[in-house]
N, CA, C and O of each residue as an XYZ file, in Angstrom:
616
protein
N      -6.348    -21.650    -26.998
C      -6.070    -21.561    -25.580
C      -5.460    -22.884    -25.110
O      -5.822    -23.948    -25.611
N      -4.571    -22.819    -24.183
C      -3.890    -23.983    -23.656
C      -4.875    -24.922    -22.951
O      -5.778    -24.471    -22.246
N      -4.690    -26.245    -23.152
C      -5.591    -27.221    -22.526
C      -5.590    -27.103    -21.011
O      -6.630    -27.256    -20.372
N      -4.410    -26.827    -20.429
C      -4.301    -26.722    -18.981
C      -5.145    -25.549    -18.474
O      -5.824    -25.659    -17.453
N      -5.095    -24.435    -19.190
C      -5.875    -23.271    -18.790
C      -7.363    -23.564    -18.927
O      -8.154    -23.175    -18.069
N      -7.748    -24.248    -20.001
C      -9.156    -24.590    -20.191
C      -9.659    -25.511    -19.091
O     -10.779    -25.355    -18.604
N      -8.826    -26.473    -18.700
C      -9.278    -27.453    -17.725
C      -9.217    -26.935    -16.291
O      -9.835    -27.510    -15.395
N      -8.484    -25.865    -16.077
C      -8.348    -25.319    -14.731
C      -9.261    -24.126    -14.569
O      -9.178    -23.164    -15.333
N     -10.134    -24.184    -13.572
C     -10.969    -23.037    -13.278
C     -10.172    -22.098    -12.390
O      -9.678    -22.492    -11.333
N     -10.051    -20.855    -12.830
C      -9.334    -19.875    -12.027
C     -10.278    -19.310    -10.979
O     -11.297    -18.698    -11.297
N      -9.929    -19.523     -9.772
C     -10.706    -19.041     -8.655
C     -10.248    -17.612     -8.351
O      -9.048    -17.364     -8.232
N     -11.180    -16.678     -8.225
C     -10.812    -15.284     -7.969
C     -10.029    -15.128     -6.672
O      -9.178    -14.244     -6.569
N     -10.302    -15.969     -5.686
C      -9.569    -15.875     -4.423
C      -8.100    -16.237     -4.618
O      -7.227    -15.630     -3.997
N      -7.818    -17.216     -5.470
C      -6.428    -17.577     -5.764
C      -5.714    -16.391     -6.406
O      -4.571    -16.088     -6.065
N      -6.389    -15.729     -7.328
C      -5.796    -14.574     -8.001
C      -5.560    -13.439     -7.010
O      -4.475    -12.858     -6.984
N      -6.561    -13.117     -6.197
C      -6.414    -12.028     -5.227
C      -5.320    -12.317     -4.206
O      -4.595    -11.411     -3.795
N      -5.202    -13.566     -3.800
C      -4.169    -13.918     -2.820
C      -2.767    -13.919     -3.409
O      -1.783    -13.889     -2.669
N      -2.666    -13.952     -4.731
C      -1.342    -13.900     -5.348
C      -0.826    -12.467     -5.483
O       0.358    -12.258     -5.748
N      -1.702    -11.486     -5.302
C      -1.301    -10.087     -5.405
C      -0.542     -9.646     -4.156
O      -0.797    -10.136     -3.055
N       0.383     -8.726     -4.339
C       1.179     -8.261     -3.208
C       0.590     -7.029     -2.532
O       1.081     -6.600     -1.487
N      -0.449     -6.462     -3.113
C      -1.110     -5.306     -2.505
C      -2.242     -5.777     -1.609
O      -3.027     -6.641     -1.999
N      -2.330     -5.211     -0.405
C      -3.458     -5.558      0.466
C      -4.776     -5.119     -0.158
O      -4.926     -3.976     -0.590
N      -5.731     -6.049     -0.196
C      -7.056     -5.756     -0.730
C      -8.093     -6.134      0.319
O      -8.074     -7.230      0.879
N      -8.995     -5.197      0.566
C     -10.085     -5.397      1.520
C     -11.381     -5.164      0.756
O     -11.471     -4.230     -0.041
N     -12.378     -5.999      0.989
C     -13.705     -5.781      0.416
C     -14.648     -5.516      1.574
O     -14.689     -6.266      2.550
N     -15.411     -4.427      1.447
C     -16.345     -4.074      2.518
C     -17.772     -4.003      1.976
O     -18.003     -3.723      0.799
N     -18.711     -4.266      2.873
C     -20.118     -4.018      2.604
C     -20.344     -2.561      2.989
O     -20.159     -2.186      4.147
N     -20.745     -1.741      2.021
C     -20.822     -0.295      2.260
C     -21.953      0.102      3.199
O     -21.905      1.181      3.789
N     -22.954     -0.732      3.350
C     -24.067     -0.400      4.246
C     -23.676     -0.667      5.696
O     -23.869      0.186      6.562
N     -23.131     -1.845      5.957
C     -22.756     -2.214      7.329
C     -21.351     -1.753      7.710
O     -20.976     -1.783      8.883
N     -20.572     -1.322      6.703
C     -19.175     -0.901      6.896
C     -18.332     -2.019      7.512
O     -17.407     -1.777      8.287
N     -18.690     -3.260      7.135
C     -17.953     -4.414      7.640
C     -17.071     -4.994      6.551
O     -17.412     -4.976      5.368
N     -15.938     -5.502      6.975
C     -15.005     -6.154      6.057
C     -15.538     -7.557      5.784
O     -15.773     -8.327      6.715
N     -15.726     -7.887      4.513
C     -16.225     -9.221      4.181
C     -15.151    -10.092      3.535
O     -15.332    -11.301      3.389
N     -14.019     -9.471      3.143
C     -12.927    -10.245      2.560
C     -11.629     -9.460      2.696
O     -11.616     -8.232      2.622
N     -10.539    -10.194      2.896
C      -9.202     -9.600      2.814
C      -8.279    -10.653      2.224
O      -8.419    -11.840      2.519
N      -7.341    -10.228      1.394
C      -6.405    -11.186      0.803
C      -5.221    -11.413      1.741
O      -5.128    -10.787      2.797
N      -4.321    -12.308      1.349
C      -3.163    -12.639      2.189
C      -2.281    -11.424      2.448
O      -1.734    -11.270      3.540
N      -2.143    -10.563      1.443
C      -1.310     -9.367      1.616
C      -1.890     -8.447      2.690
O      -1.140     -7.770      3.394
N      -3.217     -8.418      2.821
C      -3.846     -7.614      3.877
C      -3.517     -8.188      5.251
O      -3.276     -7.441      6.199
N      -3.508     -9.507      5.356
C      -3.131    -10.139      6.624
C      -1.712     -9.749      7.014
O      -1.443     -9.437      8.174
N      -0.810     -9.768      6.045
C       0.585     -9.401      6.306
C       0.670     -7.919      6.669
O       1.376     -7.544      7.604
N      -0.045     -7.089      5.933
C      -0.024     -5.651      6.170
C      -0.507     -5.308      7.578
O       0.129     -4.525      8.284
N      -1.628     -5.892      7.980
C      -2.186     -5.615      9.305
C      -1.531     -6.434     10.413
O      -1.709     -6.150     11.598
N      -0.776     -7.447     10.016
C      -0.133     -8.367     10.968
C      -1.181     -9.046     11.848
O      -0.982     -9.248     13.046
N      -2.307     -9.391     11.211
C      -3.432    -10.045     11.890
C      -3.999    -11.093     10.950
O      -4.036    -10.884      9.737
N      -4.437    -12.204     11.490
C      -5.051    -13.256     10.690
C      -6.335    -12.763     10.034
O      -7.065    -11.952     10.603
N      -6.599    -13.263      8.832
C      -7.818    -12.909      8.109
C      -9.073    -13.221      8.893
O     -10.074    -12.515      8.775
N      -9.030    -14.289      9.705
C     -10.195    -14.646     10.535
C     -10.522    -13.551     11.540
O     -11.676    -13.391     11.939
N      -9.494    -12.788     11.951
C      -9.715    -11.702     12.906
C     -10.030    -10.378     12.216
O     -10.375     -9.396     12.873
N      -9.911    -10.356     10.897
C     -10.215     -9.144     10.135
C     -11.633     -9.193      9.583
O     -12.403     -8.245      9.744
N     -11.977    -10.309      8.926
C     -13.282    -10.453      8.273
C     -14.393    -10.423      9.335
O     -14.313    -11.090     10.367
N     -15.422     -9.632      9.045
C     -16.549     -9.500      9.969
C     -16.445     -8.276     10.861
O     -17.419     -7.900     11.513
N     -15.281     -7.654     10.898
C     -15.091     -6.469     11.744
C     -15.446     -5.210     10.962
O     -15.370     -5.183      9.733
N     -15.831     -4.178     11.689
C     -16.095     -2.888     11.058
C     -14.770     -2.268     10.638
O     -13.742     -2.457     11.288
N     -14.816     -1.525      9.537
C     -13.604     -0.908      8.990
C     -12.978      0.067      9.989
O     -11.759      0.237     10.009
N     -13.812      0.710     10.821
C     -13.302      1.665     11.819
C     -12.383      1.012     12.843
O     -11.537      1.687     13.430
N     -12.532     -0.277     13.064
C     -11.683     -0.961     14.041
C     -10.219     -0.930     13.612
O      -9.324     -0.865     14.454
N      -9.980     -0.976     12.319
C      -8.605     -1.020     11.836
C      -8.066      0.349     11.458
O      -6.859      0.518     11.284
N      -8.955      1.327     11.332
C      -8.538      2.677     10.971
C      -9.241      3.702     11.856
O      -9.734      4.717     11.362
N      -9.288      3.444     13.144
C     -10.099      4.271     14.034
C      -9.595      5.706     14.169
O     -10.395      6.619     14.371
N      -8.291      5.919     14.063
C      -7.748      7.263     14.228
C      -7.570      7.985     12.892
O      -7.030      9.091     12.852
N      -8.016      7.373     11.815
C      -7.779      7.924     10.487
C      -9.063      8.476      9.890
O      -9.652      7.878      8.989
N      -9.487      9.620     10.400
C     -10.741     10.190      9.920
C     -10.654     10.551      8.444
O     -11.660     10.466      7.739
N      -9.473     10.953      7.949
C      -9.341     11.285      6.535
C      -9.552     10.036      5.680
O     -10.256     10.082      4.672
N      -8.947      8.932      6.080
C      -9.106      7.677      5.348
C     -10.569      7.230      5.365
O     -11.109      6.850      4.326
N     -11.203      7.270      6.514
C     -12.615      6.898      6.635
C     -13.481      7.843      5.793
O     -14.452      7.406      5.175
N     -13.134      9.127      5.766
C     -13.911     10.071      4.957
C     -13.760      9.778      3.457
O     -14.698     10.000      2.691
N     -12.594      9.285      3.034
C     -12.419      8.882      1.630
C     -13.343      7.720      1.281
O     -13.941      7.689      0.205
N     -13.450      6.765      2.203
C     -14.351      5.625      1.985
C     -15.791      6.124      1.892
O     -16.529      5.737      0.987
N     -16.184      6.979      2.825
C     -17.542      7.529      2.828
C     -17.826      8.307      1.540
O     -18.908      8.202      0.964
N     -16.847      9.079      1.105
C     -17.014      9.874     -0.123
C     -17.209      8.965     -1.336
O     -18.050      9.237     -2.192
N     -16.430      7.888     -1.403
C     -16.557      6.941     -2.509
C     -17.931      6.275     -2.493
O     -18.553      6.098     -3.540
N     -18.399      5.908     -1.308
C     -19.702      5.249     -1.171
C     -20.834      6.202     -1.552
O     -21.710      5.839     -2.337
N     -20.821      7.413     -1.003
C     -21.925      8.341     -1.258
C     -21.937      8.852     -2.696
O     -23.005      9.063     -3.272
N     -20.755      9.052     -3.277
C     -20.706      9.543     -4.660
C     -20.796      8.409     -5.679
O     -20.989      8.642     -6.872
N     -20.651      7.168     -5.183
C     -20.715      5.990     -6.037
C     -19.632      6.027     -7.132
O     -19.848      5.590     -8.263
N     -18.457      6.569     -6.751
C     -17.337      6.695     -7.683
C     -16.064      6.142     -7.061
O     -15.941      6.029     -5.841
N     -15.133      5.803     -7.922
C     -13.818      5.364     -7.463
C     -13.016      6.568     -6.990
O     -13.144      7.671     -7.520
N     -12.195      6.330     -5.987
C     -11.316      7.371     -5.465
C      -9.917      6.793     -5.351
O      -9.725      5.682     -4.858
N      -8.940      7.569     -5.817
C      -7.530      7.207     -5.676
C      -6.826      8.344     -4.974
O      -6.996      9.508     -5.338
N      -6.048      8.017     -3.985
C      -5.331      9.043     -3.215
C      -3.922      8.532     -2.936
O      -3.727      7.364     -2.600
N      -2.944      9.422     -3.079
C      -1.540      9.061     -2.893
C      -1.010      9.665     -1.598
O      -1.360     10.784     -1.226
N      -0.167      8.907     -0.928
C       0.548      9.348      0.278
C      -0.392      9.767      1.407
O      -0.354     10.897      1.893
N      -1.221      8.829      1.799
C      -2.134      9.033      2.922
C      -1.546      8.331      4.143
O      -1.182      7.157      4.081
N      -1.458      9.056      5.238
C      -0.934      8.479      6.474
C      -2.069      7.730      7.180
O      -3.143      8.286      7.414
N      -1.814      6.461      7.515
C      -2.825      5.674      8.226
C      -2.196      5.005      9.447
O      -0.995      4.737      9.488
N      -3.039      4.749     10.430
C      -2.630      4.032     11.634
C      -3.371      2.711     11.679
O      -4.590      2.678     11.848
N      -2.630      1.619     11.525
C      -3.238      0.304     11.701
C      -3.091     -0.044     13.175
O      -2.410      0.680     13.901
N      -3.703     -1.121     13.639
C      -3.565     -1.460     15.058
C      -2.113     -1.653     15.506
O      -1.815     -1.512     16.692
N      -1.202     -1.976     14.569
C       0.173     -2.273     14.979
C       1.239     -1.340     14.418
O       2.400     -1.424     14.819
N       0.861     -0.440     13.485
C       1.888      0.452     12.921
C       1.253      1.665     12.269
O       0.055      1.700     11.990
N       2.102      2.659     12.035
C       1.690      3.846     11.289
C       2.498      3.839     10.002
O       3.710      3.623     10.027
N       1.830      4.075      8.870
C       2.519      4.031      7.590
C       1.823      4.935      6.586
O       0.694      5.372      6.805
N       2.499      5.208      5.498
C       1.914      5.966      4.397
C       1.573      5.008      3.277
O       2.336      4.094      2.967
N       0.409      5.230      2.670
C      -0.059      4.338      1.618
C      -0.676      5.156      0.485
O      -1.060      6.311      0.665
N      -0.760      4.530     -0.676
C      -1.659      5.037     -1.717
C      -2.900      4.164     -1.642
O      -2.816      2.964     -1.378
N      -4.047      4.778     -1.877
C      -5.324      4.099     -1.672
C      -6.149      4.159     -2.947
O      -6.195      5.181     -3.631
N      -6.797      3.045     -3.251
C      -7.756      3.002     -4.344
C      -9.038      2.380     -3.799
O      -9.027      1.254     -3.302
N     -10.129      3.111     -3.894
C     -11.431      2.635     -3.410
C     -12.365      2.572     -4.612
O     -12.537      3.564     -5.321
N     -12.969      1.406     -4.842
C     -13.824      1.221     -6.024
C     -15.042      0.379     -5.690
O     -14.967     -0.562     -4.900
N     -16.156      0.728     -6.297
C     -17.359     -0.100     -6.173
C     -17.171     -1.307     -7.080
O     -16.789     -1.164     -8.242
N     -17.442     -2.509     -6.543
C     -17.235     -3.717     -7.354
C     -18.515     -4.493     -7.606
O     -18.557     -5.369     -8.470
N     -19.570     -4.167     -6.842
C     -20.794     -4.949     -7.014
C     -21.963     -4.155     -6.472
O     -21.895     -3.622     -5.365
N     -23.038     -4.071     -7.246
C     -24.199     -3.257     -6.862
C     -25.135     -3.927     -5.871
O     -25.552     -3.312     -4.890
N     -25.464     -5.181     -6.125
C     -26.495     -5.854     -5.350
C     -26.202     -5.887     -3.852
O     -27.086     -5.636     -3.033
N     -24.950     -6.198     -3.499
C     -24.589     -6.283     -2.087
C     -23.816     -5.059     -1.606
O     -23.285     -5.055     -0.495
N     -23.751     -4.017     -2.442
C     -23.060     -2.777     -2.075
C     -21.613     -3.027     -1.645
O     -21.194     -2.607     -0.566
N     -20.868     -3.707     -2.492
C     -19.486     -4.048     -2.174
C     -18.508     -3.048     -2.768
O     -18.625     -2.637     -3.922
N     -17.551     -2.677     -1.951
C     -16.471     -1.788     -2.367
C     -15.140     -2.463     -2.048
O     -14.994     -3.120     -1.018
N     -14.173     -2.289     -2.952
C     -12.828     -2.804     -2.680
C     -11.932     -1.640     -2.288
O     -12.060     -0.530     -2.804
N     -11.034     -1.918     -1.375
C     -10.029     -0.946     -0.945
C      -8.673     -1.604     -1.167
O      -8.365     -2.639     -0.578
N      -7.877     -0.990     -2.021
C      -6.533     -1.494     -2.305
C      -5.530     -0.521     -1.705
O      -5.595      0.686     -1.938
N      -4.613     -1.063     -0.937
C      -3.578     -0.250     -0.287
C      -2.214     -0.602     -0.872
O      -1.918     -1.772     -1.116
N      -1.400      0.402     -1.092
C      -0.016      0.172     -1.497
C       0.888      0.875     -0.490
O       0.904      2.102     -0.396
N       1.631      0.077      0.255
C       2.499      0.601      1.303
C       3.643      1.388      0.673
O       4.420      0.846     -0.112
N       3.739      2.653      1.017
C       4.771      3.524      0.450
C       6.023      3.603      1.317
O       7.023      4.185      0.897
N       5.988      3.033      2.513
C       7.139      3.145      3.401
C       8.391      2.511      2.785
O       9.495      3.020      2.979
N       8.233      1.420      2.053
C       9.381      0.794      1.399
C       9.913      1.683      0.285
O      11.125      1.782      0.091
N       9.004      2.337     -0.453
C       9.428      3.250     -1.514
C      10.225      4.418     -0.938
O      11.256      4.805     -1.488
N       9.738      4.979      0.181
C      10.433      6.100      0.802
C      11.805      5.665      1.318
O      12.778      6.411      1.208
N      11.881      4.465      1.877
C      13.166      3.961      2.382
C      14.154      3.767      1.240
O      15.321      4.138      1.364
N      13.699      3.186      0.123
C      14.577      3.015     -1.037
C      15.037      4.361     -1.579
O      16.201      4.518     -1.949
N      14.142      5.320     -1.626
C      14.486      6.660     -2.099
C      15.524      7.303     -1.178
O      16.467      7.936     -1.652
N      15.354      7.144      0.125
C      16.298      7.689      1.097
C      17.675      7.046      0.925
O      18.691      7.740      0.964
N      17.715      5.731      0.738
C      18.989      5.039      0.534
C      19.655      5.499     -0.752
O      20.868      5.705     -0.787
N      18.866      5.660     -1.812
C      19.415      6.104     -3.088
C      20.016      7.500     -2.949
O      21.116      7.751     -3.442
N      19.309      8.406     -2.284
C      19.822      9.762     -2.084
C      21.088      9.762     -1.232
O      22.005     10.542     -1.491
N      21.149      8.898     -0.220
C      22.341      8.795      0.612
C      23.533      8.321     -0.217
O      24.638      8.849     -0.088
N      23.298      7.317     -1.073
C      24.377      6.798     -1.920
C      24.855      7.861     -2.907
O      26.054      7.978     -3.158
N      23.928      8.635     -3.465
C      24.323      9.715     -4.374
C      25.144     10.760     -3.640
O      26.119     11.275     -4.188
N      24.765     11.083     -2.406
C      25.511     12.054     -1.609
C      26.906     11.531     -1.297
O      27.881     12.280     -1.357
N      27.002     10.257     -0.965
C      28.302      9.658     -0.661
C      29.205      9.676     -1.890
O      30.405      9.924     -1.773
N      28.644      9.419     -3.052
C      29.433      9.469     -4.288
C      29.913     10.885     -4.556
O      31.051     11.076     -4.984
N      29.083     11.869     -4.317
C      29.466     13.265     -4.534
C      30.599     13.670     -3.612
O      31.545     14.336     -4.034
N      30.505     13.270     -2.361
C      31.555     13.598     -1.395
C      32.865     12.925     -1.784
O      33.922     13.553     -1.732
N      32.806     11.654     -2.173
C      34.050     10.964     -2.545
C      34.654     11.569     -3.811
O      35.877     11.613     -3.938
N      33.830     12.034     -4.749
C      34.332     12.711     -5.950
C      35.007     14.028     -5.582
O      36.056     14.369     -6.129
N      34.407     14.760     -4.658
C      34.977     16.023     -4.206
C      36.316     15.806     -3.517
O      37.260     16.561     -3.752
N      36.410     14.802     -2.685
C      37.662     14.483     -1.987
C      38.743     14.091     -2.995
O      39.892     14.511     -2.861
N      38.389     13.300     -3.988
C      39.368     12.900     -5.010
C      39.863     14.118     -5.788
O      41.054     14.224     -6.083
N      38.959     15.031     -6.120
C      39.351     16.225     -6.864
C      40.256     17.115     -6.017
O      41.264     17.624     -6.507
N      39.898     17.303     -4.742
C      40.721     18.133     -3.862
C      42.105     17.535     -3.656
O      43.105     18.253     -3.676
N      42.165     16.241     -3.461
C      43.478     15.610     -3.256
C      44.324     15.729     -4.520
O      45.542     15.885     -4.431
N      43.712     15.658     -5.672
C      44.439     15.825     -6.941
C      44.985     17.256     -7.044
O      46.133     17.456     -7.440
N      44.146     18.263     -6.681
C      44.580     19.659     -6.756
C      45.688     19.958     -5.753
O      46.585     20.749     -6.045
N      45.638     19.347     -4.595
C      46.701     19.548     -3.593
C      47.985     18.871     -4.055
O      49.068     19.424     -3.863
N      47.895     17.728     -4.638
C      49.052     16.950     -5.080
C      49.766     17.641     -6.248
O      50.996     17.623     -6.296
N      49.037     18.245     -7.186
C      49.643     18.879     -8.360
C      50.652     19.960     -7.994
O      51.782     19.887     -8.476
N      50.321     20.973     -7.164
C      51.320     22.006     -6.830
C      52.513     21.420     -6.068
O      53.640     21.887     -6.234
N      52.278     20.416     -5.248
C      53.363     19.821     -4.468
C      54.343     19.081     -5.357
O      55.532     19.028     -5.041
N      53.881     18.507     -6.459
C      54.799     17.768     -7.331
C      55.740     18.691     -8.074
O      56.820     18.265     -8.482
N      55.357     19.951     -8.262
C      56.233     20.933     -8.918
C      57.350     21.415     -8.002
O      58.357     21.939     -8.478
N      57.186     21.246     -6.719
C      58.198     21.697     -5.739
C      59.221     20.645     -5.635
O      60.178     20.788     -4.875
């Protein structure tokens, strides 16, 4: 192992903050957020100081399906993954994939990982538009060629 790696203690918070997916850790009994990484701050557009300590319902109050997924994971004591769930944060509405997992027994901690799908949908829409534009330009080129051919014989 590299000497630098041996001499450097990797702090889990440094690792979590380097991830681009928003991660929230909640206490399942109190339903309070006890940790959020930097990506969660960006996602919610709120400082971590204003997120930590708040109940999860404050940030997802209109999302009964999302809250029910959290409850289901807690009561069944199992991980849950769900794709393309519509959620309303205090500042925006977006679609996400969600992963909810138990991470610690003693303090009843669960992690919630969100992956914002709005960028994926936008990229997909742009790609489809570009493919459509290419098809139209190919059709126009073919038609102009077919019109030009009979005219050149005259």
